[in-house]
Amino acid sequence: MILSRYERVIAKRYLLPGKGEGFIFLVAGISLAAVALGVAALIIVMSVMNGFRAELFDKIVGLNGHAVVQGYEGRLSNWQQIAAAARKSPGVTSALPLIDQPLMASANGRVEGVLVHAMRFEDIVHNKTIASHIKSGSLANLRPGSNTVAIGSRLAEAIGAFPGSQISLISPEGRSTPIGTVPRIVSYTVGATFEVGVYDYDNSYVVMPLEEAQNLLMMGDQVGMVEIQTTDPDKVDQFLAPLQDVVRGHGQIVDWRQMNSALFQALEVERIAMFVVLSLIVLVAVFNILSSLIMLVRAKTRDIAILRTMGASRRGLIRIFMTVGVTIGVLGIALGIILGAVFLFFRQGVVDAIQALTGQNLWDPTVRILTDLPSKTDPIEVTVIIVTALVLSFLATLYPAFKAASTDPVQVLRYE
């Protein structure tokens, strides 16, 4: 929208408060602030929702893969054949043997339910989800035959364990006696503690070498499952289709969507719902722009009539008032982007400050799953938010602008 020099001067004049127009300026300022808050709220909430999903996906996939081949009754005897066939499938980057077994852990007179997560030593060391979140100790201590394990930080706090201390793992698969099966209890040294940022993992995971878990559970050379990573998690079904014949009769293939379908579906529904609800804030702000422009047109009726008698065209008046409204929207959007960026940058500090002031735990990891407030800003979503706010601001200027252009100077000036 190209404005002539006089149109730019008038539009600038109407954006600033004139004598007796303080209330109109106040309404316009409120409109600008409302647009800014609406845009900031949308950017913040969508970024947090995206970050929540991305963090969960990275942590879950980092420990469980894009898919697993689970053996019937928790045992997979021909895992070497399945792993070899999986590696030959297009799109598959790795296929690793794995044991996931719920057991009990005991230390210092305390007993907790745990999930033993056993992998080969080299796979443990190269697992970024675990290796990059070591709090104390070292994964190098977990060599086969060392009777050493790594445990989650919250589990360590719960049972009072630390690197160098002893914990006992209790397996119901023990030896048979005349009075029944006696649980198998084996002591291990804690070699490291880790905190991946997912409460359930930090509170229950015990990572140990595959050979140690096979001895503890008396599985021989068997494993519980084969963990599979692919180049594209959204195409995991296509990549693993050739593996169905090899797996049939020995186990089943379960991908990341099936393992966590309820969680990710709930996140997607909540994400869409939050976008729709928060968009109403922008819509309300746009109505404020509409009302402030209508008030401005009513206050400037005499000026409009004079401009018309001096040769101002109807299109020129439309451009002037549309420029005023769109400028308010653009300034509000820019301020909203800045507010959103600042909040996201200091998001954890803001949450901690509010918790300190209110005494309430706003981000309880036992409920929120993740330890810290995540964030991941999607440029495409931000663009959609900006375009939506711009379009709504533009539409809000149409009625006041055409109302101003339809002013009859003869009728107005007759009574002046």
Tab-separated table of C-alpha atoms in Angstrom:
chain	number	residue	atom	x	y	z
A	1	MET	CA	0.000	0.000	0.000
A	2	ILE	CA	1.826	3.101	-1.314
A	3	LEU	CA	0.927	6.409	0.344
A	4	SER	CA	1.474	9.878	-1.042
A	5	ARG	CA	3.365	12.442	1.051
A	6	TYR	CA	0.276	14.137	2.455
A	7	GLU	CA	-1.315	10.763	3.257
A	8	ARG	CA	1.772	9.756	5.240
A	9	VAL	CA	1.696	13.047	7.167
A	10	ILE	CA	-1.991	12.678	8.045
A	11	ALA	CA	-1.624	9.004	9.006
A	12	LYS	CA	1.289	9.902	11.287
A	13	ARG	CA	-0.755	12.726	12.815
A	14	TYR	CA	-3.679	10.397	13.525
A	15	LEU	CA	-1.390	7.885	15.213
A	16	LEU	CA	-0.372	10.516	17.809
A	17	PRO	CA	-2.755	11.944	20.412
A	18	GLY	CA	-4.304	15.287	19.635
A	19	LYS	CA	-6.031	17.755	21.914
A	20	GLY	CA	-8.994	16.107	23.602
A	21	GLU	CA	-8.123	12.729	22.050
A	22	GLY	CA	-6.392	11.125	25.019
A	23	PHE	CA	-9.119	8.510	25.409
A	24	ILE	CA	-8.845	7.470	21.744
A	25	PHE	CA	-5.073	7.195	22.141
A	26	LEU	CA	-5.582	5.108	25.303
A	27	VAL	CA	-7.870	2.691	23.445
A	28	ALA	CA	-5.341	2.435	20.612
A	29	GLY	CA	-2.569	1.758	23.159
A	30	ILE	CA	-4.660	-0.955	24.776
A	31	SER	CA	-5.250	-2.461	21.321
A	32	LEU	CA	-1.508	-2.496	20.647
A	33	ALA	CA	-0.794	-4.104	24.042
A	34	ALA	CA	-3.547	-6.697	23.494
A	35	VAL	CA	-2.112	-7.685	20.103
A	36	ALA	CA	1.359	-7.932	21.664
A	37	LEU	CA	0.126	-10.143	24.506
A	38	GLY	CA	-1.858	-12.353	22.137
A	39	VAL	CA	1.077	-12.874	19.775
A	40	ALA	CA	3.491	-13.419	22.683
A	41	ALA	CA	1.137	-15.934	24.324
A	42	LEU	CA	0.773	-17.882	21.083
A	43	ILE	CA	4.530	-17.978	20.450
A	44	ILE	CA	5.319	-18.972	24.056
A	45	VAL	CA	2.687	-21.699	24.352
A	46	MET	CA	3.343	-23.217	20.917
A	47	SER	CA	7.115	-23.182	21.533
A	48	VAL	CA	6.711	-24.865	24.924
A	49	MET	CA	4.346	-27.492	23.468
A	50	ASN	CA	6.765	-28.182	20.601
A	51	GLY	CA	9.663	-28.347	23.045
A	52	PHE	CA	7.750	-30.730	25.295
A	53	ARG	CA	7.033	-33.083	22.407
A	54	ALA	CA	10.567	-32.855	20.991
A	55	GLU	CA	12.203	-33.458	24.390
A	56	LEU	CA	9.971	-36.416	25.137
A	57	PHE	CA	10.559	-37.877	21.693
A	58	ASP	CA	14.343	-37.478	21.914
A	59	LYS	CA	14.557	-39.012	25.384
A	60	ILE	CA	12.135	-41.876	24.695
A	61	VAL	CA	13.678	-42.722	21.324
A	62	GLY	CA	17.178	-42.299	22.756
A	63	LEU	CA	16.532	-45.132	25.233
A	64	ASN	CA	13.984	-47.270	23.360
A	65	GLY	CA	14.680	-46.658	19.669
A	66	HIS	CA	12.230	-45.932	16.865
A	67	ALA	CA	10.958	-49.499	17.148
A	68	VAL	CA	11.662	-52.709	19.024
A	69	VAL	CA	11.262	-56.372	18.209
A	70	GLN	CA	9.893	-57.854	21.423
A	71	GLY	CA	10.243	-61.564	22.087
A	72	TYR	CA	7.307	-63.560	23.357
A	73	GLU	CA	7.447	-64.013	27.148
A	74	GLY	CA	10.217	-61.405	27.225
A	75	ARG	CA	12.807	-63.635	25.552
A	76	LEU	CA	14.224	-63.536	22.038
A	77	SER	CA	16.482	-66.472	21.193
A	78	ASN	CA	17.245	-65.742	17.530
A	79	TRP	CA	18.048	-62.069	18.083
A	80	GLN	CA	21.284	-62.273	16.048
A	81	GLN	CA	19.340	-63.296	12.950
A	82	ILE	CA	16.695	-60.605	13.512
A	83	ALA	CA	19.314	-57.898	14.130
A	84	ALA	CA	21.218	-58.885	10.975
A	85	ALA	CA	18.034	-58.842	8.886
A	86	ALA	CA	17.045	-55.449	10.326
A	87	ARG	CA	20.418	-53.897	9.477
A	88	LYS	CA	19.959	-54.984	5.845
A	89	SER	CA	16.563	-53.238	5.609
A	90	PRO	CA	16.660	-49.864	3.799
A	91	GLY	CA	16.383	-46.935	6.189
A	92	VAL	CA	17.556	-48.854	9.278
A	93	THR	CA	20.680	-47.365	10.877
A	94	SER	CA	21.151	-49.732	13.835
A	95	ALA	CA	19.715	-52.851	15.480
A	96	LEU	CA	20.942	-53.488	19.024
A	97	PRO	CA	20.175	-56.279	21.530
A	98	LEU	CA	18.454	-55.048	24.665
A	99	ILE	CA	16.941	-56.285	27.917
A	100	ASP	CA	14.246	-54.288	29.725
A	101	GLN	CA	13.138	-56.061	32.884
A	102	PRO	CA	11.248	-54.698	35.917
A	103	LEU	CA	12.902	-55.778	39.185
A	104	MET	CA	13.372	-54.565	42.746
A	105	ALA	CA	16.422	-52.702	44.041
A	106	SER	CA	17.517	-52.526	47.655
A	107	ALA	CA	20.075	-50.332	49.428
A	108	ASN	CA	20.413	-48.901	52.930
A	109	GLY	CA	17.274	-50.695	54.034
A	110	ARG	CA	15.171	-49.106	51.280
A	111	VAL	CA	13.486	-51.002	48.469
A	112	GLU	CA	12.332	-49.451	45.178
A	113	GLY	CA	10.873	-50.799	41.952
A	114	VAL	CA	13.334	-50.403	39.085
A	115	LEU	CA	13.616	-51.141	35.383
A	116	VAL	CA	16.838	-52.864	34.400
A	117	HIS	CA	17.961	-51.514	31.023
A	118	ALA	CA	20.792	-53.715	29.761
A	119	MET	CA	22.891	-53.143	26.622
A	120	ARG	CA	26.293	-54.156	25.376
A	121	PHE	CA	29.085	-52.070	26.915
A	122	GLU	CA	29.941	-50.322	23.638
A	123	ASP	CA	26.274	-49.446	23.094
A	124	ILE	CA	26.022	-47.939	26.577
A	125	VAL	CA	29.092	-45.781	26.076
A	126	HIS	CA	27.844	-44.506	22.684
A	127	ASN	CA	24.271	-43.872	23.813
A	128	LYS	CA	24.084	-40.052	23.756
A	129	THR	CA	20.956	-39.898	25.919
A	130	ILE	CA	22.825	-41.515	28.796
A	131	ALA	CA	26.462	-40.596	28.102
A	132	SER	CA	25.742	-36.851	27.815
A	133	HIS	CA	23.806	-36.713	31.098
A	134	ILE	CA	26.191	-38.294	33.592
A	135	LYS	CA	26.004	-36.538	36.965
A	136	SER	CA	28.678	-38.497	38.815
A	137	GLY	CA	30.980	-41.432	38.181
A	138	SER	CA	31.770	-42.769	34.719
A	139	LEU	CA	30.223	-45.194	32.242
A	140	ALA	CA	33.700	-46.652	31.756
A	141	ASN	CA	33.144	-48.475	35.058
A	142	LEU	CA	30.373	-50.595	33.516
A	143	ARG	CA	32.627	-53.127	31.830
A	144	PRO	CA	31.320	-56.714	31.624
A	145	GLY	CA	32.338	-58.766	34.649
A	146	SER	CA	32.824	-55.714	36.880
A	147	ASN	CA	29.435	-56.148	38.604
A	148	THR	CA	28.837	-52.426	38.138
A	149	VAL	CA	25.681	-50.515	37.164
A	150	ALA	CA	24.580	-46.937	36.461
A	151	ILE	CA	21.388	-45.630	38.060
A	152	GLY	CA	19.115	-42.604	37.643
A	153	SER	CA	19.783	-39.621	39.889
A	154	ARG	CA	16.357	-39.648	41.540
A	155	LEU	CA	16.585	-43.368	42.192
A	156	ALA	CA	19.996	-42.755	43.766
A	157	GLU	CA	18.422	-40.143	46.056
A	158	ALA	CA	15.533	-42.461	46.953
A	159	ILE	CA	17.750	-45.350	48.081
A	160	GLY	CA	20.712	-43.293	49.263
A	161	ALA	CA	23.128	-44.663	46.671
A	162	PHE	CA	26.171	-42.988	45.071
A	163	PRO	CA	29.160	-44.072	42.952
A	164	GLY	CA	31.073	-46.682	44.908
A	165	SER	CA	28.157	-47.814	47.073
A	166	GLN	CA	26.411	-51.178	46.837
A	167	ILE	CA	22.850	-51.939	45.715
A	168	SER	CA	21.118	-55.302	45.448
A	169	LEU	CA	18.875	-56.285	42.539
A	170	ILE	CA	16.141	-58.781	43.376
A	171	SER	CA	14.872	-61.065	40.598
A	172	PRO	CA	11.866	-63.363	41.055
A	173	GLU	CA	13.517	-65.785	38.607
A	174	GLY	CA	15.521	-67.663	41.248
A	175	ARG	CA	16.358	-71.251	42.058
A	176	SER	CA	13.686	-73.827	42.874
A	177	THR	CA	13.597	-75.374	46.336
A	178	PRO	CA	11.235	-77.787	48.105
A	179	ILE	CA	9.399	-74.801	49.567
A	180	GLY	CA	9.144	-72.942	46.251
A	181	THR	CA	11.189	-70.547	44.131
A	182	VAL	CA	13.689	-68.424	46.052
A	183	PRO	CA	14.247	-64.958	44.555
A	184	ARG	CA	17.704	-64.320	43.156
A	185	ILE	CA	19.537	-61.443	44.881
A	186	VAL	CA	22.789	-60.094	43.432
A	187	SER	CA	24.807	-57.128	44.698
A	188	TYR	CA	26.278	-54.548	42.323
A	189	THR	CA	28.518	-51.513	42.692
A	190	VAL	CA	27.124	-48.155	41.522
A	191	GLY	CA	29.562	-46.913	38.899
A	192	ALA	CA	27.697	-43.790	37.724
A	193	THR	CA	24.510	-41.782	38.131
A	194	PHE	CA	22.713	-40.014	35.282
A	195	GLU	CA	19.865	-37.543	34.822
A	196	VAL	CA	18.308	-37.608	31.341
A	197	GLY	CA	15.549	-35.150	32.315
A	198	VAL	CA	12.576	-37.541	32.178
A	199	TYR	CA	11.310	-38.214	35.694
A	200	ASP	CA	10.265	-41.841	35.125
A	201	TYR	CA	13.660	-42.741	33.698
A	202	ASP	CA	15.671	-40.896	36.366
A	203	ASN	CA	13.528	-42.454	39.079
A	204	SER	CA	13.652	-46.093	37.978
A	205	TYR	CA	16.354	-46.910	35.405
A	206	VAL	CA	19.268	-49.186	36.224
A	207	VAL	CA	21.656	-49.450	33.261
A	208	MET	CA	23.985	-52.435	33.166
A	209	PRO	CA	26.004	-54.502	30.654
A	210	LEU	CA	24.010	-57.057	28.686
A	211	GLU	CA	26.080	-59.995	29.975
A	212	GLU	CA	25.447	-59.007	33.591
A	213	ALA	CA	21.672	-58.892	33.007
A	214	GLN	CA	21.698	-62.262	31.235
A	215	ASN	CA	23.442	-63.811	34.251
A	216	LEU	CA	21.096	-62.110	36.711
A	217	LEU	CA	17.966	-63.221	34.864
A	218	MET	CA	19.413	-66.615	33.874
A	219	MET	CA	18.649	-65.971	30.192
A	220	GLY	CA	21.734	-67.578	28.703
A	221	ASP	CA	22.405	-65.969	25.311
A	222	GLN	CA	18.857	-64.699	24.944
A	223	VAL	CA	17.772	-61.041	25.062
A	224	GLY	CA	14.441	-59.373	25.649
A	225	MET	CA	14.245	-57.349	22.437
A	226	VAL	CA	16.125	-55.770	19.554
A	227	GLU	CA	16.110	-51.962	19.491
A	228	ILE	CA	15.955	-50.456	15.988
A	229	GLN	CA	16.871	-46.942	14.859
A	230	THR	CA	15.877	-45.570	11.433
A	231	THR	CA	16.662	-42.548	9.293
A	232	ASP	CA	13.071	-41.267	9.498
A	233	PRO	CA	10.841	-42.199	12.471
A	234	ASP	CA	7.703	-41.265	10.520
A	235	LYS	CA	8.471	-43.978	7.939
A	236	VAL	CA	9.344	-46.716	10.414
A	237	ASP	CA	6.455	-48.897	9.160
A	238	GLN	CA	7.842	-48.898	5.602
A	239	PHE	CA	11.391	-49.599	6.739
A	240	LEU	CA	10.443	-52.564	8.917
A	241	ALA	CA	7.885	-54.180	6.607
A	242	PRO	CA	10.498	-56.610	5.154
A	243	LEU	CA	11.313	-57.748	8.705
A	244	GLN	CA	7.861	-59.166	9.413
A	245	ASP	CA	8.622	-62.602	7.934
A	246	VAL	CA	11.786	-63.007	10.019
A	247	VAL	CA	10.063	-61.940	13.248
A	248	ARG	CA	6.891	-63.995	12.763
A	249	GLY	CA	6.609	-66.742	15.366
A	250	HIS	CA	9.349	-65.281	17.578
A	251	GLY	CA	8.006	-61.884	18.611
A	252	GLN	CA	6.327	-58.705	17.417
A	253	ILE	CA	7.432	-55.326	16.086
A	254	VAL	CA	6.305	-52.311	18.124
A	255	ASP	CA	7.200	-48.804	16.901
A	256	TRP	CA	7.486	-45.577	18.918
A	257	ARG	CA	3.932	-44.501	18.078
A	258	GLN	CA	2.441	-47.705	19.462
A	259	MET	CA	4.590	-47.564	22.594
A	260	ASN	CA	3.551	-43.980	23.402
A	261	SER	CA	0.428	-43.449	21.285
A	262	ALA	CA	-1.793	-42.077	24.073
A	263	LEU	CA	0.843	-39.580	25.222
A	264	PHE	CA	1.697	-38.149	21.788
A	265	GLN	CA	-1.950	-38.036	20.671
A	266	ALA	CA	-2.875	-36.129	23.822
A	267	LEU	CA	-0.026	-33.674	23.204
A	268	GLU	CA	-1.157	-33.099	19.607
A	269	VAL	CA	-4.786	-32.500	20.615
A	270	GLU	CA	-3.715	-30.130	23.390
A	271	ARG	CA	-1.407	-28.273	21.008
A	272	ILE	CA	-4.209	-27.619	18.498
A	273	ALA	CA	-6.669	-26.680	21.249
A	274	MET	CA	-4.234	-24.197	22.794
A	275	PHE	CA	-3.604	-22.563	19.414
A	276	VAL	CA	-7.335	-22.082	18.797
A	277	VAL	CA	-8.049	-20.768	22.306
A	278	LEU	CA	-5.114	-18.355	22.383
A	279	SER	CA	-5.978	-17.083	18.904
A	280	LEU	CA	-9.098	-15.633	20.515
A	281	ILE	CA	-6.831	-13.206	22.406
A	282	VAL	CA	-5.592	-11.832	19.084
A	283	LEU	CA	-9.174	-11.672	17.817
A	284	VAL	CA	-10.239	-9.640	20.865
A	285	ALA	CA	-7.264	-7.319	20.313
A	286	VAL	CA	-8.343	-6.840	16.704
A	287	PHE	CA	-11.817	-5.791	17.873
A	288	ASN	CA	-10.073	-3.176	20.022
A	289	ILE	CA	-8.329	-1.867	16.907
A	290	LEU	CA	-11.723	-1.746	15.172
A	291	SER	CA	-13.327	0.211	18.019
A	292	SER	CA	-10.431	2.665	18.320
A	293	LEU	CA	-10.562	3.390	14.566
A	294	ILE	CA	-14.330	3.918	14.682
A	295	MET	CA	-13.838	6.389	17.539
A	296	LEU	CA	-11.054	8.083	15.567
A	297	VAL	CA	-13.277	8.417	12.481
A	298	ARG	CA	-16.063	9.948	14.594
A	299	ALA	CA	-13.623	12.393	16.188
A	300	LYS	CA	-12.086	13.372	12.839
A	301	THR	CA	-15.329	13.757	10.886
A	302	ARG	CA	-14.782	17.512	10.394
A	303	ASP	CA	-11.150	16.990	9.336
A	304	ILE	CA	-12.265	14.328	6.870
A	305	ALA	CA	-14.862	16.682	5.348
A	306	ILE	CA	-12.271	19.436	4.947
A	307	LEU	CA	-9.833	17.017	3.316
A	308	ARG	CA	-12.560	15.950	0.890
A	309	THR	CA	-13.311	19.556	-0.075
A	310	MET	CA	-9.574	20.142	-0.616
A	311	GLY	CA	-9.452	17.307	-3.140
A	312	ALA	CA	-8.607	14.238	-1.074
A	313	SER	CA	-9.918	11.135	-2.802
A	314	ARG	CA	-11.982	8.408	-1.195
A	315	ARG	CA	-9.177	5.934	-1.890
A	316	GLY	CA	-6.722	8.240	-0.175
A	317	LEU	CA	-8.840	8.338	2.983
A	318	ILE	CA	-9.206	4.557	2.898
A	319	ARG	CA	-5.427	4.195	2.677
A	320	ILE	CA	-4.894	6.630	5.572
A	321	PHE	CA	-7.154	4.840	8.053
A	322	MET	CA	-6.052	1.402	6.919
A	323	THR	CA	-2.443	2.488	7.496
A	324	VAL	CA	-3.293	3.675	11.015
A	325	GLY	CA	-4.945	0.364	11.932
A	326	VAL	CA	-2.324	-1.855	10.318
A	327	THR	CA	0.462	0.158	11.968
A	328	ILE	CA	-1.064	-0.505	15.384
A	329	GLY	CA	-1.233	-4.213	14.493
A	330	VAL	CA	2.354	-4.330	13.204
A	331	LEU	CA	3.730	-2.567	16.286
A	332	GLY	CA	1.769	-4.958	18.502
A	333	ILE	CA	3.090	-7.978	16.588
A	334	ALA	CA	6.684	-6.726	16.826
A	335	LEU	CA	6.336	-6.122	20.555
A	336	GLY	CA	4.722	-9.549	20.968
A	337	ILE	CA	7.638	-11.259	19.195
A	338	ILE	CA	10.109	-9.479	21.496
A	339	LEU	CA	8.113	-10.369	24.624
A	340	GLY	CA	7.808	-13.996	23.507
A	341	ALA	CA	11.533	-14.283	22.776
A	342	VAL	CA	12.517	-12.742	26.117
A	343	PHE	CA	10.158	-14.996	28.074
A	344	LEU	CA	11.356	-18.139	26.297
A	345	PHE	CA	14.998	-17.209	26.891
A	346	PHE	CA	14.404	-16.738	30.634
A	347	ARG	CA	11.575	-19.290	30.909
A	348	GLN	CA	13.110	-21.492	33.605
A	349	GLY	CA	14.149	-18.458	35.638
A	350	VAL	CA	10.600	-17.072	35.406
A	351	VAL	CA	9.136	-20.396	36.582
A	352	ASP	CA	11.630	-20.592	39.461
A	353	ALA	CA	10.877	-16.987	40.480
A	354	ILE	CA	7.112	-17.586	40.488
A	355	GLN	CA	7.605	-20.784	42.515
A	356	ALA	CA	9.735	-18.887	45.036
A	357	LEU	CA	7.137	-16.112	45.381
A	358	THR	CA	4.069	-18.346	45.598
A	359	GLY	CA	5.594	-21.324	47.357
A	360	GLN	CA	3.897	-23.593	44.816
A	361	ASN	CA	5.626	-26.217	42.687
A	362	LEU	CA	4.484	-25.148	39.215
A	363	TRP	CA	6.609	-27.693	37.381
A	364	ASP	CA	6.413	-30.927	39.331
A	365	PRO	CA	8.386	-33.536	37.320
A	366	THR	CA	6.257	-36.332	38.767
A	367	VAL	CA	3.309	-34.784	36.892
A	368	ARG	CA	5.008	-32.981	33.980
A	369	ILE	CA	7.330	-35.938	33.196
A	370	LEU	CA	10.207	-33.615	32.182
A	371	THR	CA	12.502	-32.061	34.776
A	372	ASP	CA	12.801	-28.611	33.147
A	373	LEU	CA	10.427	-26.432	31.108
A	374	PRO	CA	11.352	-27.149	27.453
A	375	SER	CA	11.076	-24.889	24.419
A	376	LYS	CA	11.436	-25.321	20.679
A	377	THR	CA	10.347	-22.462	18.415
A	378	ASP	CA	9.107	-23.450	14.976
A	379	PRO	CA	9.747	-20.651	12.416
A	380	ILE	CA	6.811	-21.843	10.298
A	381	GLU	CA	4.401	-21.592	13.248
A	382	VAL	CA	5.727	-18.145	14.158
A	383	THR	CA	5.178	-17.066	10.550
A	384	VAL	CA	1.604	-18.388	10.654
A	385	ILE	CA	0.968	-16.470	13.897
A	386	ILE	CA	2.366	-13.242	12.418
A	387	VAL	CA	0.412	-13.587	9.159
A	388	THR	CA	-2.802	-14.407	11.068
A	389	ALA	CA	-2.422	-11.332	13.283
A	390	LEU	CA	-1.631	-9.145	10.259
A	391	VAL	CA	-4.635	-10.387	8.283
A	392	LEU	CA	-6.986	-9.876	11.233
A	393	SER	CA	-5.578	-6.370	11.816
A	394	PHE	CA	-6.073	-5.557	8.142
A	395	LEU	CA	-9.659	-6.810	8.157
A	396	ALA	CA	-10.405	-4.719	11.253
A	397	THR	CA	-9.477	-1.535	9.355
A	398	LEU	CA	-11.858	-2.079	6.438
A	399	TYR	CA	-15.129	-0.880	7.997
A	400	PRO	CA	-13.727	2.307	9.655
A	401	ALA	CA	-11.743	3.160	6.497
A	402	PHE	CA	-14.760	2.812	4.190
A	403	LYS	CA	-16.893	4.677	6.732
A	404	ALA	CA	-14.436	7.575	6.654
A	405	ALA	CA	-14.338	7.520	2.838
A	406	SER	CA	-18.139	7.653	2.625
A	407	THR	CA	-18.328	10.876	4.690
A	408	ASP	CA	-20.359	13.557	2.877
A	409	PRO	CA	-18.512	16.881	3.333
A	410	VAL	CA	-21.610	18.913	2.484
A	411	GLN	CA	-23.662	17.342	5.285
A	412	VAL	CA	-20.816	17.689	7.804
A	413	LEU	CA	-19.781	21.275	7.052
A	414	ARG	CA	-23.362	22.546	6.776
A	415	TYR	CA	-23.693	22.426	10.552
A	416	GLU	CA	-20.139	23.510	11.441
